[in-house]
PDB file of C-alpha atoms in Angstrom:
ATOM      1  CA  GLY A   1     105.086  84.741 123.612  1.00  0.00           C
ATOM      2  CA  GLY A   2     106.352  88.136 124.737  1.00  0.00           C
ATOM      3  CA  ILE A   3     104.513  88.149 128.071  1.00  0.00           C
ATOM      4  CA  VAL A   4     105.733  84.685 129.076  1.00  0.00           C
ATOM      5  CA  GLY A   5     109.274  85.516 127.970  1.00  0.00           C
ATOM      6  CA  ASP A   6     109.274  88.843 129.811  1.00  0.00           C
ATOM      7  CA  MET A   7     107.938  87.343 133.040  1.00  0.00           C
ATOM      8  CA  THR A   8     110.274  84.359 132.919  1.00  0.00           C
ATOM      9  CA  GLY A   9     113.246  86.546 132.052  1.00  0.00           C
ATOM     10  CA  PHE A  10     112.407  88.896 134.920  1.00  0.00           C
ATOM     11  CA  ALA A  11     112.128  85.978 137.341  1.00  0.00           C
ATOM     12  CA  ALA A  12     115.498  84.646 136.105  1.00  0.00           C
ATOM     13  CA  ALA A  13     117.073  88.081 136.517  1.00  0.00           C
ATOM     14  CA  THR A  14     115.779  88.376 140.091  1.00  0.00           C
ATOM     15  CA  TRP A  15     116.205  84.874 141.526  1.00  0.00           C
ATOM     16  CA  LEU A  16     119.626  84.493 143.204  1.00  0.00           C
ATOM     17  CA  ARG A  17     120.509  87.845 141.585  1.00  0.00           C
ATOM     18  CA  GLY A  18     120.358  86.230 138.177  1.00  0.00           C
ATOM     19  CA  ILE A  19     120.262  82.705 136.781  1.00  0.00           C
ATOM     20  CA  GLY A  20     120.505  81.472 133.192  1.00  0.00           C
ATOM     21  CA  VAL A  21     117.454  81.568 130.941  1.00  0.00           C
ATOM     22  CA  VAL A  22     116.780  80.210 127.443  1.00  0.00           C
ATOM     23  CA  GLN A  23     114.088  81.886 125.350  1.00  0.00           C
ATOM     24  CA  VAL A  24     112.071  79.610 123.026  1.00  0.00           C
ATOM     25  CA  PRO A  25     109.592  82.028 121.382  1.00  0.00           C
ATOM     26  CA  THR A  26     106.588  80.555 119.588  1.00  0.00           C
ATOM     27  CA  THR A  27     104.862  83.778 118.519  1.00  0.00           C
ATOM     28  CA  LEU A  28     106.007  85.996 115.674  1.00  0.00           C
ATOM     29  CA  LEU A  29     106.276  89.053 117.917  1.00  0.00           C
ATOM     30  CA  ALA A  30     108.490  87.219 120.397  1.00  0.00           C
ATOM     31  CA  MET A  31     110.640  85.748 117.614  1.00  0.00           C
ATOM     32  CA  VAL A  32     111.447  89.079 115.992  1.00  0.00           C
ATOM     33  CA  ASP A  33     111.468  91.292 119.076  1.00  0.00           C
ATOM     34  CA  ALA A  34     110.572  90.323 122.637  1.00  0.00           C
ATOM     35  CA  ALA A  35     112.856  87.297 123.051  1.00  0.00           C
ATOM     36  CA  ILE A  36     115.906  89.154 121.734  1.00  0.00           C
ATOM     37  CA  GLY A  37     117.798  91.836 123.616  1.00  0.00           C
ATOM     38  CA  GLY A  38     117.443  91.010 127.297  1.00  0.00           C
ATOM     39  CA  LYS A  39     114.702  93.460 128.255  1.00  0.00           C
ATOM     40  CA  THR A  40     112.492  91.773 130.849  1.00  0.00           C
ATOM     41  CA  GLY A  41     109.687  93.145 132.946  1.00  0.00           C
ATOM     42  CA  VAL A  42     106.072  93.260 134.020  1.00  0.00           C
ATOM     43  CA  ASN A  43     103.348  95.817 133.488  1.00  0.00           C
ATOM     44  CA  HIS A  44     102.051  98.173 136.164  1.00  0.00           C
ATOM     45  CA  PRO A  45      98.822 100.195 136.304  1.00  0.00           C
ATOM     46  CA  GLY A  46     101.012 103.271 135.889  1.00  0.00           C
ATOM     47  CA  GLY A  47     102.498 102.099 132.595  1.00  0.00           C
ATOM     48  CA  LYS A  48     104.018  99.361 130.484  1.00  0.00           C
ATOM     49  CA  ASN A  49     107.087  97.458 131.697  1.00  0.00           C
ATOM     50  CA  LEU A  50     107.833  99.844 134.561  1.00  0.00           C
ATOM     51  CA  ILE A  51     109.161  96.992 136.707  1.00  0.00           C
ATOM     52  CA  GLY A  52     111.967  94.995 135.104  1.00  0.00           C
ATOM     53  CA  ALA A  53     115.621  94.309 134.460  1.00  0.00           C
ATOM     54  CA  PHE A  54     118.126  93.771 131.662  1.00  0.00           C
ATOM     55  CA  HIS A  55     118.963  90.058 131.565  1.00  0.00           C
ATOM     56  CA  GLN A  56     120.340  88.501 128.384  1.00  0.00           C
ATOM     57  CA  PRO A  57     119.235  84.952 127.507  1.00  0.00           C
ATOM     58  CA  LYS A  58     121.879  82.266 127.092  1.00  0.00           C
ATOM     59  CA  LEU A  59     120.174  81.161 123.892  1.00  0.00           C
ATOM     60  CA  VAL A  60     117.200  82.104 121.711  1.00  0.00           C
ATOM     61  CA  LEU A  61     115.813  79.100 119.856  1.00  0.00           C
ATOM     62  CA  ILE A  62     113.376  79.850 117.016  1.00  0.00           C
ATOM     63  CA  ASP A  63     111.402  77.200 115.127  1.00  0.00           C
ATOM     64  CA  PRO A  64     109.294  78.832 112.377  1.00  0.00           C
ATOM     65  CA  ASP A  65     107.043  75.745 112.207  1.00  0.00           C
ATOM     66  CA  THR A  66     105.498  76.694 115.555  1.00  0.00           C
ATOM     67  CA  LEU A  67     103.885  79.655 113.781  1.00  0.00           C
ATOM     68  CA  ASN A  68     101.583  77.205 111.994  1.00  0.00           C
ATOM     69  CA  THR A  69      99.638  76.874 115.250  1.00  0.00           C
ATOM     70  CA  LEU A  70      99.548  80.611 115.981  1.00  0.00           C
ATOM     71  CA  PRO A  71      96.137  82.358 115.863  1.00  0.00           C
ATOM     72  CA  GLU A  72      95.903  84.755 112.921  1.00  0.00           C
ATOM     73  CA  ARG A  73      95.408  87.797 115.138  1.00  0.00           C
ATOM     74  CA  GLU A  74      98.628  87.005 117.010  1.00  0.00           C
ATOM     75  CA  PHE A  75     100.553  86.605 113.759  1.00  0.00           C
ATOM     76  CA  ARG A  76      99.316  89.960 112.486  1.00  0.00           C
ATOM     77  CA  ALA A  77     100.341  91.589 115.770  1.00  0.00           C
ATOM     78  CA  GLY A  78     103.895  90.326 115.238  1.00  0.00           C
ATOM     79  CA  MET A  79     103.976  91.870 111.775  1.00  0.00           C
ATOM     80  CA  ALA A  80     103.819  95.316 113.396  1.00  0.00           C
ATOM     81  CA  GLU A  81     107.322  94.802 114.787  1.00  0.00           C
ATOM     82  CA  VAL A  82     108.548  93.567 111.387  1.00  0.00           C
ATOM     83  CA  ILE A  83     107.192  96.713 109.729  1.00  0.00           C
ATOM     84  CA  LYS A  84     108.967  98.692 112.453  1.00  0.00           C
ATOM     85  CA  TYR A  85     112.334  97.256 111.405  1.00  0.00           C
ATOM     86  CA  GLY A  86     111.630  98.290 107.833  1.00  0.00           C
ATOM     87  CA  ILE A  87     111.029 101.886 108.912  1.00  0.00           C
ATOM     88  CA  LEU A  88     114.037 101.928 111.241  1.00  0.00           C
ATOM     89  CA  GLY A  89     116.682 100.965 108.722  1.00  0.00           C
ATOM     90  CA  ASP A  90     115.666  98.331 106.194  1.00  0.00           C
ATOM     91  CA  ALA A  91     113.845  99.993 103.309  1.00  0.00           C
ATOM     92  CA  ASP A  92     114.292  96.845 101.191  1.00  0.00           C
ATOM     93  CA  LEU A  93     112.464  94.767 103.805  1.00  0.00           C
ATOM     94  CA  PHE A  94     109.633  97.306 103.867  1.00  0.00           C
ATOM     95  CA  GLN A  95     109.310  97.249 100.075  1.00  0.00           C
ATOM     96  CA  TRP A  96     109.490  93.463 100.094  1.00  0.00           C
ATOM     97  CA  LEU A  97     106.544  93.367 102.491  1.00  0.00           C
ATOM     98  CA  GLU A  98     104.630  95.782 100.266  1.00  0.00           C
ATOM     99  CA  GLN A  99     105.078  93.363  97.368  1.00  0.00           C
ATOM    100  CA  ALA A 100     103.802  90.335  99.297  1.00  0.00           C
ATOM    101  CA  PRO A 101     100.280  89.362  98.135  1.00  0.00           C
ATOM    102  CA  GLU A 102      99.059  88.680 101.703  1.00  0.00           C
ATOM    103  CA  PRO A 103     101.554  90.044 104.258  1.00  0.00           C
ATOM    104  CA  GLY A 104      99.217  89.470 107.193  1.00  0.00           C
ATOM    105  CA  SER A 105      99.426  85.675 107.290  1.00  0.00           C
ATOM    106  CA  SER A 106     102.152  83.043 107.307  1.00  0.00           C
ATOM    107  CA  LYS A 107     100.573  81.256 104.352  1.00  0.00           C
ATOM    108  CA  GLY A 108     100.309  84.515 102.423  1.00  0.00           C
ATOM    109  CA  LEU A 109     103.999  85.194 103.003  1.00  0.00           C
ATOM    110  CA  GLY A 110     105.183  81.656 102.273  1.00  0.00           C
ATOM    111  CA  SER A 111     107.866  79.728 104.154  1.00  0.00           C
ATOM    112  CA  GLU A 112     110.858  81.231 102.325  1.00  0.00           C
ATOM    113  CA  ARG A 113     109.726  84.812 102.752  1.00  0.00           C
ATOM    114  CA  LEU A 114     108.791  84.143 106.378  1.00  0.00           C
ATOM    115  CA  GLU A 115     112.229  82.743 107.228  1.00  0.00           C
ATOM    116  CA  THR A 116     113.863  85.762 105.609  1.00  0.00           C
ATOM    117  CA  ILE A 117     111.658  88.074 107.670  1.00  0.00           C
ATOM    118  CA  LEU A 118     112.639  86.254 110.862  1.00  0.00           C
ATOM    119  CA  GLU A 119     116.349  86.383 110.028  1.00  0.00           C
ATOM    120  CA  ARG A 120     116.413  90.056 108.998  1.00  0.00           C
ATOM    121  CA  SER A 121     114.288  91.226 111.906  1.00  0.00           C
ATOM    122  CA  ALA A 122     116.219  89.258 114.535  1.00  0.00           C
ATOM    123  CA  ALA A 123     119.531  90.444 113.071  1.00  0.00           C
ATOM    124  CA  ALA A 124     118.355  94.065 113.102  1.00  0.00           C
ATOM    125  CA  LYS A 125     117.330  93.828 116.767  1.00  0.00           C
ATOM    126  CA  ALA A 126     120.582  92.094 117.721  1.00  0.00           C
ATOM    127  CA  ARG A 127     122.731  94.721 115.965  1.00  0.00           C
ATOM    128  CA  VAL A 128     121.096  97.577 117.841  1.00  0.00           C
ATOM    129  CA  VAL A 129     121.222  95.787 121.198  1.00  0.00           C
ATOM    130  CA  ALA A 130     124.878  94.835 120.727  1.00  0.00           C
ATOM    131  CA  ALA A 131     125.719  98.493 120.149  1.00  0.00           C
ATOM    132  CA  ASP A 132     123.651  99.770 123.094  1.00  0.00           C
ATOM    133  CA  GLU A 133     122.545  97.050 125.495  1.00  0.00           C
ATOM    134  CA  LYS A 134     120.941  99.225 128.176  1.00  0.00           C
ATOM    135  CA  GLU A 135     119.402 101.942 126.008  1.00  0.00           C
ATOM    136  CA  GLY A 136     121.859 104.732 126.608  1.00  0.00           C
ATOM    137  CA  GLY A 137     121.333 106.041 123.099  1.00  0.00           C
ATOM    138  CA  LEU A 138     120.895 104.064 119.871  1.00  0.00           C
ATOM    139  CA  ARG A 139     118.633 101.370 121.330  1.00  0.00           C
ATOM    140  CA  ALA A 140     115.941 103.981 121.867  1.00  0.00           C
ATOM    141  CA  ILE A 141     115.101 103.760 118.148  1.00  0.00           C
ATOM    142  CA  LEU A 142     113.543 100.350 118.865  1.00  0.00           C
ATOM    143  CA  ASN A 143     110.773 102.256 120.661  1.00  0.00           C
ATOM    144  CA  TYR A 144     109.427 103.456 117.311  1.00  0.00           C
ATOM    145  CA  GLY A 145     105.635 103.375 117.575  1.00  0.00           C
ATOM    146  CA  HIS A 146     105.832 102.264 121.202  1.00  0.00           C
ATOM    147  CA  THR A 147     105.513 105.645 122.926  1.00  0.00           C
ATOM    148  CA  PHE A 148     101.982 106.280 121.644  1.00  0.00           C
ATOM    149  CA  GLY A 149     101.344 102.528 121.555  1.00  0.00           C
ATOM    150  CA  HIS A 150     102.006 102.138 125.281  1.00  0.00           C
ATOM    151  CA  VAL A 151      99.550 104.971 125.942  1.00  0.00           C
ATOM    152  CA  ALA A 152      96.843 103.121 124.019  1.00  0.00           C
ATOM    153  CA  GLU A 153      97.577  99.922 125.955  1.00  0.00           C
ATOM    154  CA  THR A 154      97.595 101.657 129.339  1.00  0.00           C
ATOM    155  CA  LEU A 155      94.503 103.842 128.922  1.00  0.00           C
ATOM    156  CA  CYS A 156      92.386 101.304 127.039  1.00  0.00           C
ATOM    157  CA  GLY A 157      93.283  98.608 129.571  1.00  0.00           C
ATOM    158  CA  TYR A 158      95.779  95.814 129.087  1.00  0.00           C
ATOM    159  CA  GLY A 159      94.209  93.139 126.921  1.00  0.00           C
ATOM    160  CA  THR A 160      92.064  95.486 124.835  1.00  0.00           C
ATOM    161  CA  TRP A 161      94.827  95.622 122.246  1.00  0.00           C
ATOM    162  CA  LEU A 162      97.531  93.076 121.624  1.00  0.00           C
ATOM    163  CA  HIS A 163     100.940  94.705 121.964  1.00  0.00           C
ATOM    164  CA  GLY A 164     101.602  94.601 118.226  1.00  0.00           C
ATOM    165  CA  GLU A 165      98.209  96.146 117.492  1.00  0.00           C
ATOM    166  CA  ALA A 166      98.982  99.014 119.857  1.00  0.00           C
ATOM    167  CA  VAL A 167     102.397  99.482 118.216  1.00  0.00           C
ATOM    168  CA  ALA A 168     100.701  99.665 114.813  1.00  0.00           C
ATOM    169  CA  ILE A 169      98.384 102.398 116.093  1.00  0.00           C
ATOM    170  CA  GLY A 170     101.394 104.125 117.640  1.00  0.00           C
ATOM    171  CA  MET A 171     103.344 104.045 114.367  1.00  0.00           C
ATOM    172  CA  VAL A 172     100.491 105.746 112.537  1.00  0.00           C
ATOM    173  CA  ALA A 173     100.244 108.333 115.314  1.00  0.00           C
ATOM    174  CA  VAL A 174     103.949 109.175 115.397  1.00  0.00           C
ATOM    175  CA  GLY A 175     103.930 109.250 111.602  1.00  0.00           C
ATOM    176  CA  GLN A 176     101.292 111.983 111.784  1.00  0.00           C
ATOM    177  CA  LEU A 177     103.419 113.855 114.310  1.00  0.00           C
ATOM    178  CA  ALA A 178     106.453 113.668 112.015  1.00  0.00           C
ATOM    179  CA  GLN A 179     104.371 114.783 109.042  1.00  0.00           C
ATOM    180  CA  ASN A 180     103.104 117.783 111.019  1.00  0.00           C
ATOM    181  CA  ARG A 181     106.711 118.770 111.743  1.00  0.00           C
ATOM    182  CA  GLY A 182     107.616 118.501 108.067  1.00  0.00           C
ATOM    183  CA  SER A 183     110.207 115.774 108.642  1.00  0.00           C
ATOM    184  CA  TRP A 184     108.243 113.013 106.881  1.00  0.00           C
ATOM    185  CA  SER A 185     106.416 113.114 103.569  1.00  0.00           C
ATOM    186  CA  PRO A 186     102.683 112.440 103.230  1.00  0.00           C
ATOM    187  CA  GLU A 187     103.583 109.786 100.635  1.00  0.00           C
ATOM    188  CA  ASP A 188     105.737 107.796 103.068  1.00  0.00           C
ATOM    189  CA  ALA A 189     103.119 108.227 105.795  1.00  0.00           C
ATOM    190  CA  GLU A 190     100.518 106.712 103.474  1.00  0.00           C
ATOM    191  CA  ARG A 191     102.847 103.835 102.524  1.00  0.00           C
ATOM    192  CA  GLN A 192     103.236 103.014 106.199  1.00  0.00           C
ATOM    193  CA  ARG A 193      99.511 103.266 106.938  1.00  0.00           C
ATOM    194  CA  SER A 194      98.644 101.182 103.879  1.00  0.00           C
ATOM    195  CA  LEU A 195     101.060  98.361 104.760  1.00  0.00           C
ATOM    196  CA  ILE A 196      99.866  98.296 108.356  1.00  0.00           C
ATOM    197  CA  SER A 197      96.275  98.055 107.130  1.00  0.00           C
ATOM    198  CA  ARG A 198      97.116  95.313 104.600  1.00  0.00           C
ATOM    199  CA  CYS A 199      98.599  93.286 107.440  1.00  0.00           C
ATOM    200  CA  GLY A 200      95.203  93.400 109.139  1.00  0.00           C
ATOM    201  CA  LEU A 201      96.350  95.758 111.867  1.00  0.00           C
ATOM    202  CA  PRO A 202      94.421  98.732 113.303  1.00  0.00           C
ATOM    203  CA  THR A 203      95.353 102.244 112.204  1.00  0.00           C
ATOM    204  CA  ALA A 204      92.785 104.403 114.035  1.00  0.00           C
ATOM    205  CA  TRP A 205      93.643 106.216 117.258  1.00  0.00           C
ATOM    206  CA  PRO A 206      91.193 105.321 120.084  1.00  0.00           C
ATOM    207  CA  ASP A 207      88.920 107.938 121.620  1.00  0.00           C
ATOM    208  CA  LEU A 208      91.077 109.011 124.565  1.00  0.00           C
ATOM    209  CA  ASP A 209      91.092 112.192 126.633  1.00  0.00           C
ATOM    210  CA  PRO A 210      94.086 114.298 125.476  1.00  0.00           C
ATOM    211  CA  GLU A 211      94.966 115.288 129.052  1.00  0.00           C
ATOM    212  CA  ALA A 212      95.041 111.636 130.105  1.00  0.00           C
ATOM    213  CA  VAL A 213      97.289 110.905 127.114  1.00  0.00           C
ATOM    214  CA  LEU A 214      99.700 113.690 128.119  1.00  0.00           C
ATOM    215  CA  ASN A 215      99.799 112.512 131.735  1.00  0.00           C
ATOM    216  CA  THR A 216     100.489 108.935 130.671  1.00  0.00           C
ATOM    217  CA  LEU A 217     103.221 110.088 128.318  1.00  0.00           C
ATOM    218  CA  GLN A 218     104.936 111.913 131.178  1.00  0.00           C
ATOM    219  CA  GLY A 219     104.960 108.673 133.177  1.00  0.00           C
ATOM    220  CA  ASP A 220     106.695 106.822 130.348  1.00  0.00           C
ATOM    221  CA  LYS A 221     110.074 105.326 131.270  1.00  0.00           C
ATOM    222  CA  LYS A 222     111.627 107.078 128.248  1.00  0.00           C
ATOM    223  CA  VAL A 223     111.200 110.513 129.841  1.00  0.00           C
ATOM    224  CA  ARG A 224     114.553 112.143 130.641  1.00  0.00           C
ATOM    225  CA  ASP A 225     114.666 115.302 132.795  1.00  0.00           C
ATOM    226  CA  GLY A 226     110.993 115.885 132.091  1.00  0.00           C
ATOM    227  CA  ARG A 227     111.516 115.700 128.336  1.00  0.00           C
ATOM    228  CA  LEU A 228     109.821 112.923 126.415  1.00  0.00           C
ATOM    229  CA  ARG A 229     111.787 111.324 123.600  1.00  0.00           C
ATOM    230  CA  PHE A 230     109.912 110.406 120.447  1.00  0.00           C
ATOM    231  CA  VAL A 231     111.336 108.301 117.624  1.00  0.00           C
ATOM    232  CA  LEU A 232     110.193 110.086 114.471  1.00  0.00           C
ATOM    233  CA  PRO A 233     110.436 108.700 110.934  1.00  0.00           C
ATOM    234  CA  THR A 234     112.233 110.801 108.329  1.00  0.00           C
ATOM    235  CA  ALA A 235     111.973 108.305 105.445  1.00  0.00           C
ATOM    236  CA  ILE A 236     111.216 104.637 104.866  1.00  0.00           C
ATOM    237  CA  GLY A 237     114.363 103.211 106.424  1.00  0.00           C
ATOM    238  CA  SER A 238     115.387 106.213 108.540  1.00  0.00           C
ATOM    239  CA  VAL A 239     114.368 107.691 111.906  1.00  0.00           C
ATOM    240  CA  GLU A 240     115.539 110.333 114.367  1.00  0.00           C
ATOM    241  CA  ILE A 241     115.144 110.757 118.122  1.00  0.00           C
ATOM    242  CA  CYS A 242     113.561 114.063 119.183  1.00  0.00           C
ATOM    243  CA  ASP A 243     113.061 115.475 122.671  1.00  0.00           C
ATOM    244  CA  ASP A 244     111.804 118.936 121.734  1.00  0.00           C
ATOM    245  CA  ILE A 245     108.163 118.127 120.999  1.00  0.00           C
ATOM    246  CA  SER A 246     105.720 120.415 122.786  1.00  0.00           C
ATOM    247  CA  ARG A 247     102.443 119.556 124.464  1.00  0.00           C
ATOM    248  CA  GLU A 248     100.703 121.701 121.862  1.00  0.00           C
ATOM    249  CA  GLU A 249     102.137 119.595 119.037  1.00  0.00           C
ATOM    250  CA  ILE A 250     100.940 116.406 120.694  1.00  0.00           C
ATOM    251  CA  VAL A 251      97.443 117.783 121.335  1.00  0.00           C
ATOM    252  CA  SER A 252      97.201 118.980 117.727  1.00  0.00           C
ATOM    253  CA  CYS A 253      98.348 115.589 116.461  1.00  0.00           C
ATOM    254  CA  LEU A 254      95.784 113.771 118.626  1.00  0.00           C
ATOM    255  CA  ALA A 255      93.009 116.029 117.294  1.00  0.00           C
ATOM    256  CA  GLN A 256      93.970 115.161 113.726  1.00  0.00           C
ATOM    257  CA  LEU A 257      94.046 111.446 114.525  1.00  0.00           C
ATOM    258  CA  LYS A 258      90.558 111.589 116.058  1.00  0.00           C
ATOM    259  CA  ALA A 259      89.257 113.499 113.052  1.00  0.00           C
TER     260      ALA A 259
END
């Protein structure tokens, strides 16, 4: 899973200033996201993944059959990252998921569709990482849904939400923010929310103090010169990175989500 892979990768990056590591993910989330790209780290009370290193694995070995033993909740959590790739740049993948009769389970997807999802998601992650290994620019788009999602994880307490569940909540939240700014249509926002819900993932923002949310956002590792970068959707298959979002916009968005 993602936690085991992150911890092991971080240990490999640190021991003797870096030794080889092979990632063998057995959860959907790790297969499509966490095991690929070389980001390793551990959580801290101050925020997600604040202690870590970039350390690429020598090999990532994926066996889809291991997903047959995965608890349903864990599988659904992994689907959040798959949906993310659809929003980021694969509108066909997103539509394909919409057409699946039961996108929230491996049986509902079927083996052929599942293998395609694994291949397309892993390839999408690898393309972005190859172009920007240490997140100097393009790689930041992979944080779609994660900025608000990390807030939910941190303030609700690690373990309350699985990572993928928090990302799902974060995608709905940032979708509302983009809709408020007029950069994303209500129709696309509803398509995203509907698919997330059909995958059995949460869509409601937790009851959190807005000031605590703002403070946690400012502690996020994606802050640059005091400016927080959000990845906002502009269409199914397209996003943009914005660093001009005001506190007032965030507070207004949070009020709408609670309502």
